[in-house]
XYZ file of C-alpha atoms in Angstrom:
140
model
C 0.299 0.316 -0.162
C 2.964 2.319 0.933
C 4.554 2.082 -2.403
C 1.379 2.567 -3.964
C 0.753 5.796 -2.511
C 4.366 6.500 -3.709
C 4.244 5.862 -6.675
C 0.519 7.766 -7.273
C 2.918 10.548 -5.938
C 6.040 10.700 -8.463
C 2.868 10.156 -10.912
C 0.878 13.328 -9.474
C 3.489 15.427 -9.506
C 4.422 15.224 -12.922
C 0.554 15.203 -13.725
C 0.671 18.321 -12.031
C 3.805 20.068 -12.688
C 3.441 19.040 -16.718
C 7.311 17.444 -16.637
C 7.858 14.840 -18.348
C 8.853 11.119 -16.485
C 12.743 11.003 -16.071
C 13.077 6.834 -17.367
C 16.006 6.936 -16.075
C 15.645 8.421 -12.905
C 12.709 6.154 -11.607
C 14.469 2.694 -13.486
C 17.635 2.929 -9.918
C 14.817 3.896 -7.351
C 14.092 1.635 -4.623
C 10.506 0.915 -6.262
C 12.343 -0.619 -8.977
C 14.801 -2.435 -7.399
C 12.583 -4.242 -5.639
C 10.742 -5.008 -8.758
C 12.478 -7.615 -9.658
C 13.427 -8.897 -6.581
C 11.698 -12.658 -6.343
C 8.611 -13.145 -4.570
C 6.978 -16.163 -2.938
C 6.168 -17.873 -6.606
C 8.969 -18.055 -7.940
C 11.114 -20.724 -8.326
C 13.257 -21.355 -5.182
C 17.359 -21.820 -4.993
C 18.772 -24.840 -3.178
C 22.111 -25.016 -3.397
C 23.323 -28.517 -3.553
C 26.855 -29.030 -1.851
C 28.824 -31.506 -4.037
C 33.216 -33.007 -4.687
C 34.973 -29.572 -5.387
C 36.400 -29.790 -8.901
C 33.637 -31.515 -10.179
C 30.631 -28.893 -10.285
C 30.507 -28.278 -14.586
C 30.331 -32.113 -14.387
C 27.528 -32.218 -12.753
C 25.862 -29.704 -14.018
C 26.749 -31.382 -17.526
C 25.254 -34.760 -16.373
C 21.587 -33.014 -14.265
C 21.447 -30.733 -17.883
C 21.349 -34.180 -19.858
C 18.854 -36.172 -16.666
C 17.085 -33.216 -17.526
C 16.619 -34.072 -21.461
C 15.882 -37.572 -21.474
C 14.236 -37.846 -18.310
C 12.437 -33.969 -17.802
C 12.229 -33.150 -14.503
C 11.355 -30.336 -12.636
C 13.807 -28.330 -12.378
C 13.757 -25.195 -14.343
C 18.496 -24.036 -13.791
C 20.693 -25.196 -12.563
C 24.148 -23.087 -11.918
C 27.189 -23.030 -10.324
C 29.441 -19.368 -9.508
C 33.752 -19.519 -9.973
C 34.057 -18.346 -7.309
C 31.295 -21.087 -4.931
C 34.095 -23.393 -5.237
C 31.983 -27.087 -3.320
C 28.419 -25.797 -4.672
C 26.182 -25.899 -7.724
C 22.669 -23.961 -7.474
C 19.344 -25.702 -8.428
C 15.439 -23.985 -9.222
C 13.109 -25.192 -9.012
C 9.367 -25.317 -6.817
C 9.674 -27.773 -4.499
C 12.812 -29.771 -3.002
C 11.588 -33.205 -3.765
C 12.364 -32.134 -7.534
C 16.455 -31.010 -7.068
C 16.391 -34.404 -4.586
C 14.762 -36.535 -7.368
C 17.875 -35.239 -10.316
C 20.836 -35.295 -8.281
C 19.728 -38.358 -7.538
C 22.297 -41.127 -8.363
C 24.997 -38.653 -9.653
C 28.842 -38.845 -8.422
C 30.548 -35.885 -6.250
C 26.698 -35.154 -4.651
C 26.478 -34.708 -1.602
C 23.028 -35.512 -1.243
C 22.316 -35.192 2.693
C 23.086 -31.164 2.060
C 20.275 -29.225 -0.050
C 19.682 -25.861 1.701
C 17.457 -23.644 0.462
C 17.924 -20.547 -0.401
C 16.422 -17.327 1.716
C 14.416 -15.131 -0.793
C 16.082 -11.830 1.162
C 19.462 -14.091 0.047
C 18.800 -14.571 -3.986
C 19.700 -12.271 -5.161
C 22.717 -11.262 -3.856
C 24.291 -15.114 -4.275
C 23.687 -15.001 -8.415
C 25.594 -11.289 -8.112
C 29.202 -11.937 -9.731
C 31.766 -9.855 -6.807
C 33.476 -7.556 -9.284
C 37.687 -8.835 -10.115
C 40.016 -6.191 -8.317
C 42.175 -4.679 -10.704
C 46.047 -5.237 -10.057
C 48.150 -1.693 -9.387
C 51.296 -1.952 -11.782
C 53.704 -0.733 -9.720
C 55.768 2.489 -11.987
C 58.966 1.773 -12.788
C 62.084 4.052 -12.199
C 63.966 5.029 -15.456
C 67.215 4.472 -14.476
C 70.247 7.474 -16.474
């Protein structure tokens, strides 16, 4: 309700002043950011512990299993900065368990639901730090 009022007030301001709406300014607003957040109705994100170094191989196996058996999952992701874990997107835990069943390198007892408010930060890739080059003094 508070969000709806804020939108109405912003709209009323632009209507009363005759100014054009600055779409770029609105895109960065809290309301726009909130609209991109996952909701309760969206599929859940499950983190699954696996053997480090086998993440991509496991994802390939899961994709093959999806194509042959038609699993009830939406996606499978591994992140380079998260060794030993894969993420599975599904509505419930049961399809995740079915998907990882009989796949080597997965610790099936370690399935954890990612909290709704943490889903976006999980998929945000950290920026690489730029290495500073040391300046060499010219000997003359």
